[in-house]
Coordinates of C-alpha atoms in Angstrom, one line a residue:
X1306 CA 14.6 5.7 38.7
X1307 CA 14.4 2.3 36.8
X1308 CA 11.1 0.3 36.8
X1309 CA 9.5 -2.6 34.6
X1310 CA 6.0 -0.8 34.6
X1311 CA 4.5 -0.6 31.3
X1312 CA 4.6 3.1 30.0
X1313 CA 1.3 4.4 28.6
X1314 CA 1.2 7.3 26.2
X1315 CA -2.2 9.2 26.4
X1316 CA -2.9 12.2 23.7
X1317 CA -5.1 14.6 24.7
X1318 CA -6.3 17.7 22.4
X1319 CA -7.8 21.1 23.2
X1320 CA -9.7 23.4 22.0
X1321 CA -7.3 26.6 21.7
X1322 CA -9.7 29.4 22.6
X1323 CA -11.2 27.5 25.9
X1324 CA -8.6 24.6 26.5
X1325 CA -11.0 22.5 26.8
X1326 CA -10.2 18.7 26.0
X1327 CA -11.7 17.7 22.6
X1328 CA -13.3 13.9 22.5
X1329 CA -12.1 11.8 19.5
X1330 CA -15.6 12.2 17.8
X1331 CA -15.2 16.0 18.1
X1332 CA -12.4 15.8 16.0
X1333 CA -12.2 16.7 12.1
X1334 CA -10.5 15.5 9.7
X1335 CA -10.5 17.1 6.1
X1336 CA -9.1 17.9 3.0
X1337 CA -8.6 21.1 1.0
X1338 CA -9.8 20.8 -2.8
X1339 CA -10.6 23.2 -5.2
X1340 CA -11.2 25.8 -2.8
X1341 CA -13.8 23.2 -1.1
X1342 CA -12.7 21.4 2.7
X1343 CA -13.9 17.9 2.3
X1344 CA -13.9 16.6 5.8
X1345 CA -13.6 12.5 6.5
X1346 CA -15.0 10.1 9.8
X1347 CA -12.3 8.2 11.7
X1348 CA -14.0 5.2 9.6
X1349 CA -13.2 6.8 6.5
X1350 CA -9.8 7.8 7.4
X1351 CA -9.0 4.0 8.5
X1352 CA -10.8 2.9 4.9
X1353 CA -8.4 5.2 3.3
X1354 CA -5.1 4.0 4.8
X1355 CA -6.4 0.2 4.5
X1356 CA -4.5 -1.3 1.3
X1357 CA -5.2 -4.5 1.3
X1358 CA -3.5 -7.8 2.6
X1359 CA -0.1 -8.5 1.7
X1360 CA 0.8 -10.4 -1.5
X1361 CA 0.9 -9.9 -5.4
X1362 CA -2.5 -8.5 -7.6
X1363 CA -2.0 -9.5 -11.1
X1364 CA -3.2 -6.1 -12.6
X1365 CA -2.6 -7.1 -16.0
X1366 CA -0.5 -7.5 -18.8
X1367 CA 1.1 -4.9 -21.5
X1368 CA 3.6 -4.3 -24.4
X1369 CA 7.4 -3.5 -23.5
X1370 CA 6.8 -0.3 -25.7
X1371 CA 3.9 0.9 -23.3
X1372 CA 7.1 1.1 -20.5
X1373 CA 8.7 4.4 -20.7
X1374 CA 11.9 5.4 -18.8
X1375 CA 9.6 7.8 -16.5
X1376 CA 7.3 5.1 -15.1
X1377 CA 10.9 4.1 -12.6
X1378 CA 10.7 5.1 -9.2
X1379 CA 12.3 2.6 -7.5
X1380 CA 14.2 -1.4 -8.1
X1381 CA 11.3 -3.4 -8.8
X1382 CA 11.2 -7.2 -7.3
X1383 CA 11.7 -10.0 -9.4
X1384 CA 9.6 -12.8 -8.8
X1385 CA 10.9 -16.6 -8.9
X1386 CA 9.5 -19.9 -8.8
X1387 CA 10.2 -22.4 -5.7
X1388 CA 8.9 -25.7 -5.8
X1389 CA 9.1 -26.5 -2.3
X1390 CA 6.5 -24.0 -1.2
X1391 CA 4.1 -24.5 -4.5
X1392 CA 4.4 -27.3 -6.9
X1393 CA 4.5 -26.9 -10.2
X1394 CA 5.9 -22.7 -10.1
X1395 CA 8.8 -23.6 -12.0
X1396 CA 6.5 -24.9 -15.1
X1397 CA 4.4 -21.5 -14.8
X1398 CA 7.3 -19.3 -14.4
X1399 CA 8.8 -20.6 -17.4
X1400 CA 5.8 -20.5 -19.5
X1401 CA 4.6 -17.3 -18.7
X1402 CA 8.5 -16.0 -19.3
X1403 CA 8.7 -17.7 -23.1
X1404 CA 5.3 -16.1 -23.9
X1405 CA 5.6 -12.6 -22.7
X1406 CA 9.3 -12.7 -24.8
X1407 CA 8.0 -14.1 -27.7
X1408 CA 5.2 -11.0 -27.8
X1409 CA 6.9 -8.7 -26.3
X1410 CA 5.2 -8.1 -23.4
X1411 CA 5.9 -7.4 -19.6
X1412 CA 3.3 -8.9 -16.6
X1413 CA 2.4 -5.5 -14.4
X1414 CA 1.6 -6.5 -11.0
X1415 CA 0.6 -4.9 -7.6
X1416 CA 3.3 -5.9 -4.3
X1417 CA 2.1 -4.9 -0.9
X1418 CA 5.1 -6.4 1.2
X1419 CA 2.6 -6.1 4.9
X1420 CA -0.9 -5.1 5.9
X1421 CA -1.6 -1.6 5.6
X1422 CA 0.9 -0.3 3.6
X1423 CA 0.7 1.4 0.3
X1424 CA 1.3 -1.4 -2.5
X1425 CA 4.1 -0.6 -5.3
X1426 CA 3.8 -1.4 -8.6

């Protein structure tokens, strides 16, 4: 049977030796280093996930020798000027393109494409 009522998912866990339902707050989550459990909040966990809000971080700039054939790990995105959404891109672009050939350098930035996910270099 076929009906427009919204569906809601519900997640319940239990506790294997009693079955008894486990709050949220009773709920750990951790980490195994060096032999140690490091356990984090729900706050911390969201903290962690949380990269940042979508855009481009200048990170820095760096010589074309510094860029080794290992640092690849996927296309990266080339960035191009357009004067309809900001005045005066075109200038900057071609600026910052002459002076990073003329020494040799390469502009290293940070790309997180939406909210919350993990930025690319």
């Amino acid at each position: 049977m076929k009906t427009n009522l919204e569906t809601k998912i519900v997640t319940k866990h239990y506790l294997p030796e009693t079955a008894e339902i486990l709050m949220p707050s009773d709920i750990q989550y951790g980490l195994d280093v060096s032999n140690r459990r490091i356990l984090f909040d729900t706050d911390e966990i969201k903290a962690i996930k949380k990269f940042g809000d979508p855009g481009f971080e200048l990170l820095g700039f760096k010589s074309l020798s510094c860029l080794q054939p290992h640092h690849y790990v996927k296309p990266g995105h080339f960035i191009y000027p357009d004067e309809k959404y900001v005045e005066g891109s075109s200038c900057l672009f071609n600026g910052l393109l002459k002076k990073c050939l003329e020494k040799q350098m390469f502009i290293l930035c940070q790309f997180s494409a939406r909210r919350n996910t993990p930025p690319r270099l």
